Amino acid sequence: MLFKRRKDPGIRERLRVALWPRRSVGRSLRYFGKRVLRLRATPHAIAAGFACGIFAAFIPILGIHIAIAVAVAWLIGGNIAAAIIGTTLGNPLILPFIWAATLEAGRFVLTGSLNADPLPHHLGSMLRHLDFAVLWAPLIKPMLIGAVPLGLAAALLVYFPVRWAANSFQSRRRLGFRLEKVPEPS
C-alpha cells in the first residue's frame, strides 16, 4: 500500500489515540463540526438530529446511545447522521462528569433535596458484581431519572446554535455556488 505504516500500532497506542487524538482535541472538534454542517439536510433536521445525539449521550446505559439517538431523530424528523455524530459527546473523557451530574440530578428529583443520603459504602463491591437488582435503587434509577432533564437541557442548548450555524453555512454555500455559475461580463 502507498500510505501503510511501517509498524502497526499496538493495543496501547490504539487505546491512547482513542482517548486522546494525535493532533489535538480542538482539531477533532472542528472536524466533527464541519461534518455536521456539510450534511445535506435542512438546518432544522441537522440541529434536531445533533440535539438527539447530545440527549442520548446523557443516558447512563453504555452501548445504546446510538440506537436511542437514531430512534429519537427518526421520530422527530432529525438527521440520523447528525444524531450519530452528536453521540460523540459521550466519550470516555466526558462520561464520568455526565454520570456524576445525572446521578446528582436524579437524586435531587427523587428526594427533593440536595442533602440526600450518601451513596452506600459498599458501592464498589456492588459495582464489581454488577447485579442489576442491587444497583437499581441507589445508582441506575437516579441516573436514568436525572438523565432526562439534563439531556433535554443540553439538547435545547445545542439546538439553536447548530441550527444557526447550519443555516448560515448553507446560505454562504448557495451564494458561493451562484457566484461561480454567473459568467463575467466581457
PDB file of C-alpha atoms in Angstrom:
ATOM      1  CA  MET A   1       0.000   0.000   0.000  1.00  0.00           C
ATOM      2  CA  LEU A   2       1.082   3.526  -0.662  1.00  0.00           C
ATOM      3  CA  PHE A   3       0.374   5.028   2.778  1.00  0.00           C
ATOM      4  CA  LYS A   4       0.713   1.990   5.019  1.00  0.00           C
ATOM      5  CA  ARG A   5       2.526   2.281   8.322  1.00  0.00           C
ATOM      6  CA  ARG A   6       5.875   0.613   8.648  1.00  0.00           C
ATOM      7  CA  LYS A   7       4.967  -0.732  12.049  1.00  0.00           C
ATOM      8  CA  ASP A   8       1.368  -1.473  13.042  1.00  0.00           C
ATOM      9  CA  PRO A   9       0.308   0.310  16.235  1.00  0.00           C
ATOM     10  CA  GLY A  10      -0.055  -1.872  19.286  1.00  0.00           C
ATOM     11  CA  ILE A  11      -3.037  -2.030  21.590  1.00  0.00           C
ATOM     12  CA  ARG A  12      -1.530   0.598  23.873  1.00  0.00           C
ATOM     13  CA  GLU A  13      -1.098   3.104  21.021  1.00  0.00           C
ATOM     14  CA  ARG A  14      -4.601   2.440  19.653  1.00  0.00           C
ATOM     15  CA  LEU A  15      -6.108   2.981  23.115  1.00  0.00           C
ATOM     16  CA  ARG A  16      -4.162   6.217  23.556  1.00  0.00           C
ATOM     17  CA  VAL A  17      -5.342   7.570  20.201  1.00  0.00           C
ATOM     18  CA  ALA A  18      -8.930   6.561  21.004  1.00  0.00           C
ATOM     19  CA  LEU A  19      -8.809   8.555  24.240  1.00  0.00           C
ATOM     20  CA  TRP A  20      -6.693  11.485  23.019  1.00  0.00           C
ATOM     21  CA  PRO A  21      -6.369  12.334  19.313  1.00  0.00           C
ATOM     22  CA  ARG A  22      -2.908  12.600  17.742  1.00  0.00           C
ATOM     23  CA  ARG A  23      -3.186  16.197  16.628  1.00  0.00           C
ATOM     24  CA  SER A  24      -5.442  17.814  19.250  1.00  0.00           C
ATOM     25  CA  VAL A  25      -8.923  17.770  20.681  1.00  0.00           C
ATOM     26  CA  GLY A  26      -9.669  21.160  19.120  1.00  0.00           C
ATOM     27  CA  ARG A  27      -8.849  19.892  15.647  1.00  0.00           C
ATOM     28  CA  SER A  28     -11.085  16.866  16.173  1.00  0.00           C
ATOM     29  CA  LEU A  29     -13.947  19.088  17.355  1.00  0.00           C
ATOM     30  CA  ARG A  30     -13.564  21.352  14.311  1.00  0.00           C
ATOM     31  CA  TYR A  31     -13.623  18.251  12.103  1.00  0.00           C
ATOM     32  CA  PHE A  32     -16.870  16.987  13.664  1.00  0.00           C
ATOM     33  CA  GLY A  33     -18.348  20.487  13.379  1.00  0.00           C
ATOM     34  CA  LYS A  34     -17.591  20.621   9.679  1.00  0.00           C
ATOM     35  CA  ARG A  35     -19.011  17.132   9.227  1.00  0.00           C
ATOM     36  CA  VAL A  36     -22.286  18.238  10.812  1.00  0.00           C
ATOM     37  CA  LEU A  37     -22.519  21.461   8.802  1.00  0.00           C
ATOM     38  CA  ARG A  38     -21.821  19.747   5.474  1.00  0.00           C
ATOM     39  CA  LEU A  39     -24.719  17.315   5.811  1.00  0.00           C
ATOM     40  CA  ARG A  40     -27.338  17.598   3.080  1.00  0.00           C
ATOM     41  CA  ALA A  41     -30.482  18.358   5.049  1.00  0.00           C
ATOM     42  CA  THR A  42     -32.456  21.316   6.306  1.00  0.00           C
ATOM     43  CA  PRO A  43     -30.914  23.314   9.160  1.00  0.00           C
ATOM     44  CA  HIS A  44     -33.752  22.134  11.423  1.00  0.00           C
ATOM     45  CA  ALA A  45     -33.114  18.468  10.606  1.00  0.00           C
ATOM     46  CA  ILE A  46     -29.371  18.833  11.217  1.00  0.00           C
ATOM     47  CA  ALA A  47     -29.862  20.668  14.513  1.00  0.00           C
ATOM     48  CA  ALA A  48     -32.609  18.299  15.680  1.00  0.00           C
ATOM     49  CA  GLY A  49     -30.506  15.247  14.856  1.00  0.00           C
ATOM     50  CA  PHE A  50     -27.444  16.640  16.614  1.00  0.00           C
ATOM     51  CA  ALA A  51     -29.578  17.536  19.641  1.00  0.00           C
ATOM     52  CA  CYS A  52     -30.919  13.953  19.708  1.00  0.00           C
ATOM     53  CA  GLY A  53     -27.349  12.680  19.812  1.00  0.00           C
ATOM     54  CA  ILE A  54     -26.495  15.024  22.678  1.00  0.00           C
ATOM     55  CA  PHE A  55     -29.608  13.887  24.553  1.00  0.00           C
ATOM     56  CA  ALA A  56     -28.727  10.224  24.032  1.00  0.00           C
ATOM     57  CA  ALA A  57     -25.203  10.784  25.361  1.00  0.00           C
ATOM     58  CA  PHE A  58     -26.728  11.518  28.787  1.00  0.00           C
ATOM     59  CA  ILE A  59     -28.401   8.084  29.037  1.00  0.00           C
ATOM     60  CA  PRO A  60     -26.239   6.136  31.519  1.00  0.00           C
ATOM     61  CA  ILE A  61     -26.534   2.718  29.858  1.00  0.00           C
ATOM     62  CA  LEU A  62     -23.484   2.073  27.695  1.00  0.00           C
ATOM     63  CA  GLY A  63     -23.960   0.678  24.221  1.00  0.00           C
ATOM     64  CA  ILE A  64     -27.382   2.094  23.439  1.00  0.00           C
ATOM     65  CA  HIS A  65     -26.548   5.755  22.812  1.00  0.00           C
ATOM     66  CA  ILE A  66     -26.537   5.470  19.033  1.00  0.00           C
ATOM     67  CA  ALA A  67     -29.719   3.372  18.973  1.00  0.00           C
ATOM     68  CA  ILE A  68     -31.566   5.906  21.146  1.00  0.00           C
ATOM     69  CA  ALA A  69     -30.241   8.854  19.135  1.00  0.00           C
ATOM     70  CA  VAL A  70     -31.282   7.280  15.823  1.00  0.00           C
ATOM     71  CA  ALA A  71     -34.722   6.320  17.129  1.00  0.00           C
ATOM     72  CA  VAL A  72     -35.468   9.764  18.581  1.00  0.00           C
ATOM     73  CA  ALA A  73     -34.092  11.537  15.495  1.00  0.00           C
ATOM     74  CA  TRP A  74     -36.256   9.372  13.258  1.00  0.00           C
ATOM     75  CA  LEU A  75     -39.340  10.112  15.397  1.00  0.00           C
ATOM     76  CA  ILE A  76     -38.901  13.889  15.334  1.00  0.00           C
ATOM     77  CA  GLY A  77     -37.588  14.159  11.771  1.00  0.00           C
ATOM     78  CA  GLY A  78     -33.978  14.902  12.596  1.00  0.00           C
ATOM     79  CA  ASN A  79     -30.985  13.932  10.510  1.00  0.00           C
ATOM     80  CA  ILE A  80     -29.754  10.482  11.520  1.00  0.00           C
ATOM     81  CA  ALA A  81     -26.115  11.145  10.595  1.00  0.00           C
ATOM     82  CA  ALA A  82     -26.137  14.287  12.749  1.00  0.00           C
ATOM     83  CA  ALA A  83     -27.611  12.247  15.608  1.00  0.00           C
ATOM     84  CA  ILE A  84     -24.798   9.714  15.371  1.00  0.00           C
ATOM     85  CA  ILE A  85     -22.205  12.487  15.315  1.00  0.00           C
ATOM     86  CA  GLY A  86     -23.921  14.096  18.321  1.00  0.00           C
ATOM     87  CA  THR A  87     -23.416  10.975  20.400  1.00  0.00           C
ATOM     88  CA  THR A  88     -19.655  11.582  20.297  1.00  0.00           C
ATOM     89  CA  LEU A  89     -20.171  13.882  23.280  1.00  0.00           C
ATOM     90  CA  GLY A  90     -20.382  10.688  25.324  1.00  0.00           C
ATOM     91  CA  ASN A  91     -16.699   9.865  25.053  1.00  0.00           C
ATOM     92  CA  PRO A  92     -14.602   8.249  27.811  1.00  0.00           C
ATOM     93  CA  LEU A  93     -13.207  11.583  28.967  1.00  0.00           C
ATOM     94  CA  ILE A  94     -16.574  13.276  29.497  1.00  0.00           C
ATOM     95  CA  LEU A  95     -18.790  10.350  30.571  1.00  0.00           C
ATOM     96  CA  PRO A  96     -17.710  10.376  34.248  1.00  0.00           C
ATOM     97  CA  PHE A  97     -18.790  14.023  34.534  1.00  0.00           C
ATOM     98  CA  ILE A  98     -22.078  13.327  32.769  1.00  0.00           C
ATOM     99  CA  TRP A  99     -22.751  10.332  35.013  1.00  0.00           C
ATOM    100  CA  ALA A 100     -21.990  12.300  38.175  1.00  0.00           C
ATOM    101  CA  ALA A 101     -24.293  15.107  37.065  1.00  0.00           C
ATOM    102  CA  THR A 102     -27.128  12.731  36.140  1.00  0.00           C
ATOM    103  CA  LEU A 103     -26.777  10.907  39.453  1.00  0.00           C
ATOM    104  CA  GLU A 104     -26.988  14.120  41.460  1.00  0.00           C
ATOM    105  CA  ALA A 105     -29.848  15.494  39.358  1.00  0.00           C
ATOM    106  CA  GLY A 106     -31.759  12.226  39.712  1.00  0.00           C
ATOM    107  CA  ARG A 107     -31.212  12.116  43.453  1.00  0.00           C
ATOM    108  CA  PHE A 108     -32.473  15.709  43.659  1.00  0.00           C
ATOM    109  CA  VAL A 109     -35.591  14.879  41.608  1.00  0.00           C
ATOM    110  CA  LEU A 110     -36.309  11.775  43.713  1.00  0.00           C
ATOM    111  CA  THR A 111     -35.727  13.302  47.145  1.00  0.00           C
ATOM    112  CA  GLY A 112     -36.387  16.996  46.518  1.00  0.00           C
ATOM    113  CA  SER A 113     -33.271  17.920  48.425  1.00  0.00           C
ATOM    114  CA  LEU A 114     -29.608  18.417  47.681  1.00  0.00           C
ATOM    115  CA  ASN A 115     -28.761  16.843  51.051  1.00  0.00           C
ATOM    116  CA  ALA A 116     -29.802  13.326  50.077  1.00  0.00           C
ATOM    117  CA  ASP A 117     -28.498  10.214  51.796  1.00  0.00           C
ATOM    118  CA  PRO A 118     -24.922   9.392  50.848  1.00  0.00           C
ATOM    119  CA  LEU A 119     -24.230   6.543  48.472  1.00  0.00           C
ATOM    120  CA  PRO A 120     -23.781   3.146  50.139  1.00  0.00           C
ATOM    121  CA  HIS A 121     -20.290   2.422  51.451  1.00  0.00           C
ATOM    122  CA  HIS A 122     -20.256  -0.952  49.709  1.00  0.00           C
ATOM    123  CA  LEU A 123     -20.945   0.583  46.265  1.00  0.00           C
ATOM    124  CA  GLY A 124     -17.548  -0.576  44.993  1.00  0.00           C
ATOM    125  CA  SER A 125     -18.317  -4.213  45.710  1.00  0.00           C
ATOM    126  CA  MET A 126     -21.789  -3.745  44.221  1.00  0.00           C
ATOM    127  CA  LEU A 127     -20.207  -2.457  41.000  1.00  0.00           C
ATOM    128  CA  ARG A 128     -17.738  -5.352  40.883  1.00  0.00           C
ATOM    129  CA  HIS A 129     -20.561  -7.895  40.867  1.00  0.00           C
ATOM    130  CA  LEU A 130     -22.794  -5.839  38.502  1.00  0.00           C
ATOM    131  CA  ASP A 131     -26.034  -7.170  39.922  1.00  0.00           C
ATOM    132  CA  PHE A 132     -28.767  -5.107  38.252  1.00  0.00           C
ATOM    133  CA  ALA A 133     -31.306  -5.633  41.040  1.00  0.00           C
ATOM    134  CA  VAL A 134     -28.868  -4.421  43.691  1.00  0.00           C
ATOM    135  CA  LEU A 135     -27.676  -1.422  41.639  1.00  0.00           C
ATOM    136  CA  TRP A 136     -31.145  -0.279  40.566  1.00  0.00           C
ATOM    137  CA  ALA A 137     -32.241   1.789  43.575  1.00  0.00           C
ATOM    138  CA  PRO A 138     -29.007   3.515  44.624  1.00  0.00           C
ATOM    139  CA  LEU A 139     -27.470   4.105  41.197  1.00  0.00           C
ATOM    140  CA  ILE A 140     -29.315   3.260  37.967  1.00  0.00           C
ATOM    141  CA  LYS A 141     -32.763   4.660  38.801  1.00  0.00           C
ATOM    142  CA  PRO A 142     -31.485   8.113  39.870  1.00  0.00           C
ATOM    143  CA  MET A 143     -29.148   8.275  36.874  1.00  0.00           C
ATOM    144  CA  LEU A 144     -31.955   7.457  34.416  1.00  0.00           C
ATOM    145  CA  ILE A 145     -34.270   9.992  36.028  1.00  0.00           C
ATOM    146  CA  GLY A 146     -31.552  12.659  36.111  1.00  0.00           C
ATOM    147  CA  ALA A 147     -30.548  11.983  32.507  1.00  0.00           C
ATOM    148  CA  VAL A 148     -33.872  13.179  31.120  1.00  0.00           C
ATOM    149  CA  PRO A 149     -33.869  16.821  32.322  1.00  0.00           C
ATOM    150  CA  LEU A 150     -30.114  17.239  31.857  1.00  0.00           C
ATOM    151  CA  GLY A 151     -30.202  15.651  28.391  1.00  0.00           C
ATOM    152  CA  LEU A 152     -33.163  17.794  27.345  1.00  0.00           C
ATOM    153  CA  ALA A 153     -31.459  20.943  28.643  1.00  0.00           C
ATOM    154  CA  ALA A 154     -28.224  20.119  26.808  1.00  0.00           C
ATOM    155  CA  ALA A 155     -30.160  19.292  23.626  1.00  0.00           C
ATOM    156  CA  LEU A 156     -32.036  22.592  23.743  1.00  0.00           C
ATOM    157  CA  LEU A 157     -28.832  24.460  24.493  1.00  0.00           C
ATOM    158  CA  VAL A 158     -27.181  22.921  21.421  1.00  0.00           C
ATOM    159  CA  TYR A 159     -30.130  23.041  19.005  1.00  0.00           C
ATOM    160  CA  PHE A 160     -30.244  26.783  18.332  1.00  0.00           C
ATOM    161  CA  PRO A 161     -26.517  27.416  17.721  1.00  0.00           C
ATOM    162  CA  VAL A 162     -26.303  24.355  15.438  1.00  0.00           C
ATOM    163  CA  ARG A 163     -29.384  25.464  13.506  1.00  0.00           C
ATOM    164  CA  TRP A 164     -27.974  28.968  13.101  1.00  0.00           C
ATOM    165  CA  ALA A 165     -24.566  27.604  12.004  1.00  0.00           C
ATOM    166  CA  ALA A 166     -26.125  25.168   9.516  1.00  0.00           C
ATOM    167  CA  ASN A 167     -28.370  27.886   8.114  1.00  0.00           C
ATOM    168  CA  SER A 168     -25.523  30.363   7.650  1.00  0.00           C
ATOM    169  CA  PHE A 169     -23.214  27.687   6.205  1.00  0.00           C
ATOM    170  CA  GLN A 170     -25.818  26.594   3.679  1.00  0.00           C
ATOM    171  CA  SER A 171     -26.686  30.162   2.669  1.00  0.00           C
ATOM    172  CA  ARG A 172     -22.976  31.000   2.179  1.00  0.00           C
ATOM    173  CA  ARG A 173     -22.567  27.821   0.172  1.00  0.00           C
ATOM    174  CA  ARG A 174     -25.550  28.678  -2.044  1.00  0.00           C
ATOM    175  CA  LEU A 175     -24.288  32.215  -2.555  1.00  0.00           C
ATOM    176  CA  GLY A 176     -20.813  30.941  -3.407  1.00  0.00           C
ATOM    177  CA  PHE A 177     -22.153  28.477  -5.960  1.00  0.00           C
ATOM    178  CA  ARG A 178     -24.289  31.181  -7.596  1.00  0.00           C
ATOM    179  CA  LEU A 179     -21.319  33.497  -7.929  1.00  0.00           C
ATOM    180  CA  GLU A 180     -19.292  30.777  -9.623  1.00  0.00           C
ATOM    181  CA  LYS A 181     -22.024  29.984 -12.139  1.00  0.00           C
ATOM    182  CA  VAL A 182     -22.647  33.577 -13.212  1.00  0.00           C
ATOM    183  CA  PRO A 183     -20.478  34.397 -16.236  1.00  0.00           C
ATOM    184  CA  GLU A 184     -18.419  37.546 -16.010  1.00  0.00           C
ATOM    185  CA  PRO A 185     -19.294  40.339 -18.464  1.00  0.00           C
ATOM    186  CA  SER A 186     -16.933  40.660 -21.408  1.00  0.00           C
TER     187      SER A 186
END
